[in-house]
Short mmCIF file of C-alpha atoms in Angstrom, two decimals:
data_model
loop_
_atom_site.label_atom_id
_atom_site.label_comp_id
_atom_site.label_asym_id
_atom_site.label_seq_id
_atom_site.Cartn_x
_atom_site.Cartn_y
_atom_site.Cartn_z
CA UNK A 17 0.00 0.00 0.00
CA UNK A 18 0.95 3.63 0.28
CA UNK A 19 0.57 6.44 2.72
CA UNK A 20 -2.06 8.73 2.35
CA UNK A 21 -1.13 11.62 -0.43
CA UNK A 22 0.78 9.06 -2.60
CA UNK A 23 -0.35 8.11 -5.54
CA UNK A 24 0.07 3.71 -6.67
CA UNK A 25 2.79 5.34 -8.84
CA UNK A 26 4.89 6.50 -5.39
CA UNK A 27 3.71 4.01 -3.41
CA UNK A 28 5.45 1.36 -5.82
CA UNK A 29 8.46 3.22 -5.85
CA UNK A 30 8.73 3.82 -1.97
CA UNK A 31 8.30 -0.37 -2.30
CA UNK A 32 10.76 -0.49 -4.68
CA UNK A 33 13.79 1.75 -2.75
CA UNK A 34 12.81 0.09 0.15
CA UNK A 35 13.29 -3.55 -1.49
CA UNK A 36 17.20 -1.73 -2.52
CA UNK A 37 17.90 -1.09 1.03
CA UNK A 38 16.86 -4.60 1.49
CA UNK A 39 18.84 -6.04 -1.01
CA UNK A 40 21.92 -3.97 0.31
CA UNK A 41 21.84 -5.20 3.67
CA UNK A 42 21.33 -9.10 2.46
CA UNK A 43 24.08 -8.34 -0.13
CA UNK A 44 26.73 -7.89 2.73
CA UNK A 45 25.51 -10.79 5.11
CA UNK A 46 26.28 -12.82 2.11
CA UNK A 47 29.39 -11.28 2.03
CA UNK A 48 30.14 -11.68 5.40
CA UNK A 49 28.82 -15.05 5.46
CA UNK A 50 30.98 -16.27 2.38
CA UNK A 51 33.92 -15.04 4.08
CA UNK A 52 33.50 -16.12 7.24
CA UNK A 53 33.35 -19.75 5.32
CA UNK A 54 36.62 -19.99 4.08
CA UNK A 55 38.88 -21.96 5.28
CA UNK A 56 41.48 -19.81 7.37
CA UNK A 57 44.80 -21.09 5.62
CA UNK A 58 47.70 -18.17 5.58
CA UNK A 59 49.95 -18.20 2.93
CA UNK A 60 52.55 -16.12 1.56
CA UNK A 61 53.13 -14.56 -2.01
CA UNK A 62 56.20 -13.95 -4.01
CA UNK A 63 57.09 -10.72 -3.97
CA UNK A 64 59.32 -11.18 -7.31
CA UNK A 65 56.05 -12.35 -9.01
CA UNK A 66 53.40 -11.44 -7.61
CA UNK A 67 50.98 -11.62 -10.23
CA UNK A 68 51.31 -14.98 -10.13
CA UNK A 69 49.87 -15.60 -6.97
CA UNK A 70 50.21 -17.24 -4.02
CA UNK A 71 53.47 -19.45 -3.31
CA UNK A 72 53.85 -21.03 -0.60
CA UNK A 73 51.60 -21.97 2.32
CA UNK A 74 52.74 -20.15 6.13
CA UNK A 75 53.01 -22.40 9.16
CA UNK A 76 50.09 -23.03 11.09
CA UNK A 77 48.23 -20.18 12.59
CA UNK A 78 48.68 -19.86 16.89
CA UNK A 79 46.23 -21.49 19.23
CA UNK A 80 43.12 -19.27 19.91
CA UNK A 81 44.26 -16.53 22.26
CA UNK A 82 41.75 -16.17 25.61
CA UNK A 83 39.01 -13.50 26.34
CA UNK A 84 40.34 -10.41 26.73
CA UNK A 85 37.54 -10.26 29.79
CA UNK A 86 36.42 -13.30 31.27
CA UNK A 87 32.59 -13.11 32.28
CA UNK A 88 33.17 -16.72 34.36
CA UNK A 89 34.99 -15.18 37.62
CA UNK A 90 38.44 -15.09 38.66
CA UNK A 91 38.68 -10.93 37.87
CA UNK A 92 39.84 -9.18 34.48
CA UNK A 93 43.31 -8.30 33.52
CA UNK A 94 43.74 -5.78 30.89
CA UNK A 95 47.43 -4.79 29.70
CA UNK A 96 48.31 -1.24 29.27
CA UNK A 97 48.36 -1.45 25.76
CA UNK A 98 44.84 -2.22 25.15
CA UNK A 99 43.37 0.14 28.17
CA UNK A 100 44.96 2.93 25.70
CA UNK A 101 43.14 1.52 22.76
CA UNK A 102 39.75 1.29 24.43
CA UNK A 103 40.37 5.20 26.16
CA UNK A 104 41.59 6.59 22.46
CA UNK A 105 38.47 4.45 21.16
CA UNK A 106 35.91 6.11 23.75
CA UNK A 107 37.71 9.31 22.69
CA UNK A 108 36.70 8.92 19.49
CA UNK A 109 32.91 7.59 19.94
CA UNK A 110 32.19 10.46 22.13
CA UNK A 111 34.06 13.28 19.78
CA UNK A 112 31.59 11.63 16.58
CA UNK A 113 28.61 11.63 18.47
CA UNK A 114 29.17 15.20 19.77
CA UNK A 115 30.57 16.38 16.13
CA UNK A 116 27.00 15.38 14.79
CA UNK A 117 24.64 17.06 17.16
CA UNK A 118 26.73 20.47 16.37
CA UNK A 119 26.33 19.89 12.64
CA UNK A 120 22.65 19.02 13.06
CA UNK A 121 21.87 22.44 15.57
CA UNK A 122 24.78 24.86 13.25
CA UNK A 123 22.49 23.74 9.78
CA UNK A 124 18.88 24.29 11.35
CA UNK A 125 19.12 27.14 13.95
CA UNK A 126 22.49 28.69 14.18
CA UNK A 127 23.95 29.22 10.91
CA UNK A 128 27.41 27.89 9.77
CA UNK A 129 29.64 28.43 12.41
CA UNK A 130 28.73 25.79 14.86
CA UNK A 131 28.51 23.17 11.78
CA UNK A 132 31.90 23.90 10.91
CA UNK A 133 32.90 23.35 14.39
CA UNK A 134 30.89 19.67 14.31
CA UNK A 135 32.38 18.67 10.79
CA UNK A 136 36.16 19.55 12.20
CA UNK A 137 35.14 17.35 15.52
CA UNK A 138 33.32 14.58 13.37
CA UNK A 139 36.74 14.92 11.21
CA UNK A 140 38.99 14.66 14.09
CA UNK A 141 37.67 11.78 15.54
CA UNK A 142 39.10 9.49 12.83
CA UNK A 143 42.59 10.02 13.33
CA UNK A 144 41.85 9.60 17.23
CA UNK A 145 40.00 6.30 15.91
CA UNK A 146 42.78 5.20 13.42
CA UNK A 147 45.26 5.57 16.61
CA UNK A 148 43.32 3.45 18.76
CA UNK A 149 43.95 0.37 16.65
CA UNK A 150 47.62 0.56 16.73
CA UNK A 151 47.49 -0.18 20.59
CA UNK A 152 44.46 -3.29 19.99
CA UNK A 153 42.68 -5.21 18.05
CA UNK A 154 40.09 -4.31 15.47
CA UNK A 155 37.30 -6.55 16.99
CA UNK A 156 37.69 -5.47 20.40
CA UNK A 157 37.87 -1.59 19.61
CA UNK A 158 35.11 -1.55 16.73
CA UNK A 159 31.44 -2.14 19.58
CA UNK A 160 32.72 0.92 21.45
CA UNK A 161 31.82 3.17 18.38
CA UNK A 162 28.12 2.46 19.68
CA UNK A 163 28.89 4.95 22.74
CA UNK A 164 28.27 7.65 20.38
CA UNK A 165 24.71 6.31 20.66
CA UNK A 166 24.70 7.73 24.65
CA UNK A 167 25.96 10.92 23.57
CA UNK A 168 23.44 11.48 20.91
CA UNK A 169 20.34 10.46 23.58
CA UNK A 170 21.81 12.73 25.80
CA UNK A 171 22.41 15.53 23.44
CA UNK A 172 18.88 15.40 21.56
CA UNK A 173 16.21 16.49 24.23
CA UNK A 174 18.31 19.59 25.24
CA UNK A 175 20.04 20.92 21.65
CA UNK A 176 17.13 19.50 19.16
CA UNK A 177 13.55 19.45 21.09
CA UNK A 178 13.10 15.48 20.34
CA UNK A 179 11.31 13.95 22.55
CA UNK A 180 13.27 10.61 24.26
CA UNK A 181 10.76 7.77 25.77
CA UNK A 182 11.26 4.59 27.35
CA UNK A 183 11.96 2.92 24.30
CA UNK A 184 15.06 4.70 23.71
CA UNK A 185 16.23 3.67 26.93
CA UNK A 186 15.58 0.42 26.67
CA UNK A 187 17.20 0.29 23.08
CA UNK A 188 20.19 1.83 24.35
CA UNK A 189 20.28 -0.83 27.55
CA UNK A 190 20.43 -3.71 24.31
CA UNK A 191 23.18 -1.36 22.64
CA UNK A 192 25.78 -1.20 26.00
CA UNK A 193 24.76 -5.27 26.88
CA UNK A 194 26.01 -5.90 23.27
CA UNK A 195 29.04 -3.96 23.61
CA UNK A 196 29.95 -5.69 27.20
CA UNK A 197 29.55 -9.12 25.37
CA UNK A 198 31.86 -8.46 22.52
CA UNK A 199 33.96 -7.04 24.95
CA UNK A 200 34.21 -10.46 27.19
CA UNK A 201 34.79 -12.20 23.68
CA UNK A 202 37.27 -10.41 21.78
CA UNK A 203 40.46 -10.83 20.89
CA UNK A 204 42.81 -9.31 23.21
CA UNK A 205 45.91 -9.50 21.38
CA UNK A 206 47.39 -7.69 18.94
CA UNK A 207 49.67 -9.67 16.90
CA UNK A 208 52.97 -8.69 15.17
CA UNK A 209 52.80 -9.68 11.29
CA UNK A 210 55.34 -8.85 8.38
CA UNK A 211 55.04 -7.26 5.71
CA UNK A 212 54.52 -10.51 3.57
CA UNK A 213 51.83 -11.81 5.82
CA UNK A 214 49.75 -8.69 5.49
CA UNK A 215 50.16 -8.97 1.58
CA UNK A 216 48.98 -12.63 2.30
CA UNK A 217 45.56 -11.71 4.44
CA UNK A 218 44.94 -9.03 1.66
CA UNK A 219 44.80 -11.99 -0.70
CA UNK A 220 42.50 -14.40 0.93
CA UNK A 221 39.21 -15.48 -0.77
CA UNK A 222 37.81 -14.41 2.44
CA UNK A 223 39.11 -10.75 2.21
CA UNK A 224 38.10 -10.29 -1.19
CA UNK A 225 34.30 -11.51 -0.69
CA UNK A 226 33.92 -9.00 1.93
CA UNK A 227 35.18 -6.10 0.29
CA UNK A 228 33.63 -6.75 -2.81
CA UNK A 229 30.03 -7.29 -0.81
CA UNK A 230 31.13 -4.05 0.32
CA UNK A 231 31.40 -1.93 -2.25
CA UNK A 232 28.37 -3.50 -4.52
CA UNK A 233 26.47 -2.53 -1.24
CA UNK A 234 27.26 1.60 -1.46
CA UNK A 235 26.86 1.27 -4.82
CA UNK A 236 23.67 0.32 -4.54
CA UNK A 237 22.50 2.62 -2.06
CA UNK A 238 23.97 5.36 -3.45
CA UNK A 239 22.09 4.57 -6.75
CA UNK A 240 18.86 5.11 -5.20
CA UNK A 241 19.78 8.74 -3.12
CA UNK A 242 18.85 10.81 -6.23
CA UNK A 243 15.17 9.88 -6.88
CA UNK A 244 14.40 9.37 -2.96
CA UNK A 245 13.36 13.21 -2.16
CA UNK A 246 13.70 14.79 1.47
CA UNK A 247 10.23 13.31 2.85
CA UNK A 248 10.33 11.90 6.42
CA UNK A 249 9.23 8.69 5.08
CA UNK A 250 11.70 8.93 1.91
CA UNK A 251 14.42 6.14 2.00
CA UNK A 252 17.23 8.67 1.85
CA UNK A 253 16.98 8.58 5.45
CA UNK A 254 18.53 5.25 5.28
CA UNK A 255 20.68 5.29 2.63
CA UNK A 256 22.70 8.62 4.06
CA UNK A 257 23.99 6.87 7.24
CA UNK A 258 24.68 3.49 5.90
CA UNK A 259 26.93 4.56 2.98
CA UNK A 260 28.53 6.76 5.70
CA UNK A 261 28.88 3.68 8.10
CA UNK A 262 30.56 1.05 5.57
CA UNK A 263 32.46 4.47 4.19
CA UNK A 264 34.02 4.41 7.51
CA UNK A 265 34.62 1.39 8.18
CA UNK A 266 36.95 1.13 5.42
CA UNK A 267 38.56 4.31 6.37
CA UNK A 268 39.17 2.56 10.07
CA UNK A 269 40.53 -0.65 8.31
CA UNK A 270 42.36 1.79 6.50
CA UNK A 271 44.01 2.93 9.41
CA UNK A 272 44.35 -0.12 10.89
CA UNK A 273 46.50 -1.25 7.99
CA UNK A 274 48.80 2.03 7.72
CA UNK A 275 49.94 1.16 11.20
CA UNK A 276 50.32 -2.05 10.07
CA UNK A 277 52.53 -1.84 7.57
CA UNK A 278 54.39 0.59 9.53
CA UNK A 279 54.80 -1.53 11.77
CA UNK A 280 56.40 -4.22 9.44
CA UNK A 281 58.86 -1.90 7.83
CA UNK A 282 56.91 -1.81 4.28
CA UNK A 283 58.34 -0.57 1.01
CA UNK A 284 57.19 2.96 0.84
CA UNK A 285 55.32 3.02 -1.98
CA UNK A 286 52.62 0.73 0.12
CA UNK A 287 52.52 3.39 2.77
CA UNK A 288 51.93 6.29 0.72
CA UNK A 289 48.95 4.50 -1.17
CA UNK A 290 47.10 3.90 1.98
CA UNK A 291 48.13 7.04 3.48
CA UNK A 292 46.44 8.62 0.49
CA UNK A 293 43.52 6.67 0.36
CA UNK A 294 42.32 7.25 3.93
CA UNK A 295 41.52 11.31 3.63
CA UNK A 296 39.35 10.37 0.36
CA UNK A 297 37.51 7.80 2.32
CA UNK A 298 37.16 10.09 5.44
CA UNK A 299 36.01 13.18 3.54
CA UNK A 300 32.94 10.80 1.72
CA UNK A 301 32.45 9.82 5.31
CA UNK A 302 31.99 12.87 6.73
CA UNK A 303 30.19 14.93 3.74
CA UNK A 304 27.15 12.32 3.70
CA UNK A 305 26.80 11.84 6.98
CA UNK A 306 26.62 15.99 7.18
CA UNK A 307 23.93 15.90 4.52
CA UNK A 308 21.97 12.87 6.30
CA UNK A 309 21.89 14.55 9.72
CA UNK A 310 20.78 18.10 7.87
CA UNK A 311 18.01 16.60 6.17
CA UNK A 312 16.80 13.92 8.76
CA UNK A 313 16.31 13.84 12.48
CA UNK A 314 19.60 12.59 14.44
CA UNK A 315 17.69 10.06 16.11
CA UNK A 316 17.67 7.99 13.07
CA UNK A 317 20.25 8.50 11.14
CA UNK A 318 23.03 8.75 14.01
CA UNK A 319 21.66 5.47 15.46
CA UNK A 320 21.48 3.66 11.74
CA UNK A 321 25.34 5.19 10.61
CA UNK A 322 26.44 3.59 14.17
CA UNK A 323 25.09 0.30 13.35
CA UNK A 324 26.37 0.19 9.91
CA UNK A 325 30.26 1.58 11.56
CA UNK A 326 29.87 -0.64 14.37
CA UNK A 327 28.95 -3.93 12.55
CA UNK A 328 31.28 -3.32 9.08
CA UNK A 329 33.71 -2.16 11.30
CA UNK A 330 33.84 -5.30 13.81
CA UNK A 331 33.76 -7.90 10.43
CA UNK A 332 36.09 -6.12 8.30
CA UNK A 333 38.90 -6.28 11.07
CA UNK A 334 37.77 -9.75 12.14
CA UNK A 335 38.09 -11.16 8.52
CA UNK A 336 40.91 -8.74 6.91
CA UNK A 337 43.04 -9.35 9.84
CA UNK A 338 42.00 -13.05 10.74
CA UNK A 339 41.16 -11.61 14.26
CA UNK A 340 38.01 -14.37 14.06
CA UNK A 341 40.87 -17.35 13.07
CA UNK A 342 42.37 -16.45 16.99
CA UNK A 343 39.64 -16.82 18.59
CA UNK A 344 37.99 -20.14 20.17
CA UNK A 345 35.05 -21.75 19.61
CA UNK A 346 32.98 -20.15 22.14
CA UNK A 347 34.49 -16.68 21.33
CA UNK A 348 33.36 -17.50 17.68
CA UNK A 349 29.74 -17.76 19.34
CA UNK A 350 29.38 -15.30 21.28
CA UNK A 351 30.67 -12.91 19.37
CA UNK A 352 27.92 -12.50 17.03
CA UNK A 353 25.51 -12.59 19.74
CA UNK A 354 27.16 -9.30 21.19
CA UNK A 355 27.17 -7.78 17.69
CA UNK A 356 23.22 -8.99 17.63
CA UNK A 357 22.38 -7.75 19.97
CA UNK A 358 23.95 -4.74 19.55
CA UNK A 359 22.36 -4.03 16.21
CA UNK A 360 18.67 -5.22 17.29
CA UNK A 361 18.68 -1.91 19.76
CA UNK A 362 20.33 0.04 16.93
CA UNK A 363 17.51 -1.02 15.23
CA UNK A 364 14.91 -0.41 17.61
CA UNK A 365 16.19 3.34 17.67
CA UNK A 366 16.07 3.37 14.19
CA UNK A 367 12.59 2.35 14.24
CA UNK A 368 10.75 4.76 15.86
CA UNK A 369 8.53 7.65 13.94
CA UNK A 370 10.89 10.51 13.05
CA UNK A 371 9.23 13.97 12.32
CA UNK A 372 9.52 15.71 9.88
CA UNK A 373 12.92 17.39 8.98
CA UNK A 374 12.92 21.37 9.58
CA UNK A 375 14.05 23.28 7.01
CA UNK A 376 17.63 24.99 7.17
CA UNK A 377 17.42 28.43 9.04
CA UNK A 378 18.77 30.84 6.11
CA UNK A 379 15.57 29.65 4.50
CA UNK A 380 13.13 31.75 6.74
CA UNK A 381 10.16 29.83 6.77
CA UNK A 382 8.97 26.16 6.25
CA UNK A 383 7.75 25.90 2.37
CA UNK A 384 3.81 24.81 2.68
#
């Protein structure tokens, strides 16, 4: 059917971009599915020929590491080195979800200024991001980009006027008991790889589905931005924060992989193609989640661009950098129930009616 005021003819297109978002979401659980398949055998290429392939099989991968946090008793130890990541992490989740608000309350009430100042934070907290991963793992760091979540509930009675009810609280209670169980299931170690192992993971079957899932997905979403209008009921609303989301979740994996190579003295030439990469994929980050939050309430698209961050985020790292391989059985469980459950309150914030986007404040008055 269709809402009242559309016509079949809208109401069969509203079907039809909804169907896309569909399609784009199934299109990376395959992805992520396929990869997670493959059989996690590391092997090394020859860097005289590399175009021909992989050479020669690495030995076998370490046992499965322990819980970083162990929800069974007998206390939590946490090395120094990953209390930085998680700190630079939180850093970064509360700088993003503070960066937003200001671009949301600079483009409707108080002219440019104060969006600048949210699109320099919002910028900001990438390199802070980026920096966290040197010090952990992807998998472990990735849920806490959900605590930007918190800071947009508390920032959107007070700045913006929406109203918060129980069901936002409750949402956000399924958001932080996701977080706290891929906390107690993550990897906690950050392993030391050259520079031919990294070429290796780049190579893997298992890598390749997932970034190629990946980039079909934007594709499609961005395909359906220009005939979606500004409606609150349009799909735009969608499509703004997820391109944004898997956007920057390459530019974290990104980041994760310049300090990788780094790391593992690399040829210089490698460095200064990722290093060049990352500000393209950061700028498309940040310019279309600036038009999503000007167009549509925060309280949908902030919650929907976490999700998408959180979740592309969390299975890029665990399948690029075979962060899922490390991890035991039960890890490889309860991992994706944390990441679940996670994602259901995302969703359930997502949900909820949105009103009606106000128009930018140079513009005077609403257009009837």
């Amino acid at each position: 059917g269709w809402t009242a005021g559309q016509g079949p003819a809208q109401g069969r297109q509203c079907m039809y971009m909804r169907g896309s978002v569909a399609a784009a979401f199934a299109l990376l659980s395959t992805s992520a599915a396929t990869a997670l398949a493959q059989p996690e055998q590391k092997c090394r290429f020859s860097l005289a020929r590399p175009w021909r392939g992989i050479r020669e099989c690495a030995p076998p991968p370490p046992p499965p590491s322990p819980p970083l946090l162990s929800l069974r008793g007998g206390g939590a130890s946490i090395d120094r080195s990953t209390l930085i990541g998680m700190c630079l992490a939180l850093l970064a989740a509360t700088m993003n979800g503070v960066g937003l608000n200001l671009q949301r309350l600079g483009q409707r009430r108080h002219g440019p200024i104060i969006n600048v100042c949210g699109v320099i934070l919002s910028a900001l907290c990438g390199p802070v991001d980026m920096l966290s991963y040197s010090f952990a793992a992807q998998s472990l760091l990735a849920p806490f980009g959900s605590f930007s979540l918190v800071i947009n509930l508390l920032l959107a009675s007070p700045l913006h006027g929406d109203a918060v009810a129980p069901r936002d609280l409750a949402a956000t209670a399924l958001v932080i008991s996701g977080v706290a169980v891929c906390l107690a299931n993550a990897d906690g170690e950050s392993v030391a790889r050259s520079y031919e192992e990294l070429i290796a993971l780049a190579a893997r079957p298992a890598a390749r589905a997932w970034l190629g899932g990946l980039a079909a997905a934007v594709a499609l979403l961005a395909s359906r931005i220009p005939n979606a209008g500004t409606g609150p009921t349009s799909v735009a609303r969608f499509c703004y924060p997820l391109i944004a989301g898997a956007v920057g979740s390459c530019t974290a994996l990104g980041g994760k992989a310049l300090g990788e190579l780094v790391k593992a003295g690399a040829p210089w030439r490698s460095t200064a193609v990722v290093s060049a990469l990352l500000p393209c994929s950061g700028a498309v980050q940040t310019v279309v989640l600036n038009r999503g939050v000007g167009r549509f309430s925060s309280l949908l698209v902030v919650p929907v661009f976490v999700a998408a961050f959180v979740t592309c985020n969390a299975v890029g790292g665990g399948i690029l950098f075979d962060e899922f391989g490390r991890m035991t059985a039960a890890q490889r469980r309860a991992y994706p129930a944390g990441l679940g459950l996670l994602v259901a309150g995302v969703l359930t914030l997502a949900a909820k009616p949105t009103p009606p986007a106000e128009p930018p404040a140079p513009e005077g008055r609403k257009r009837r």
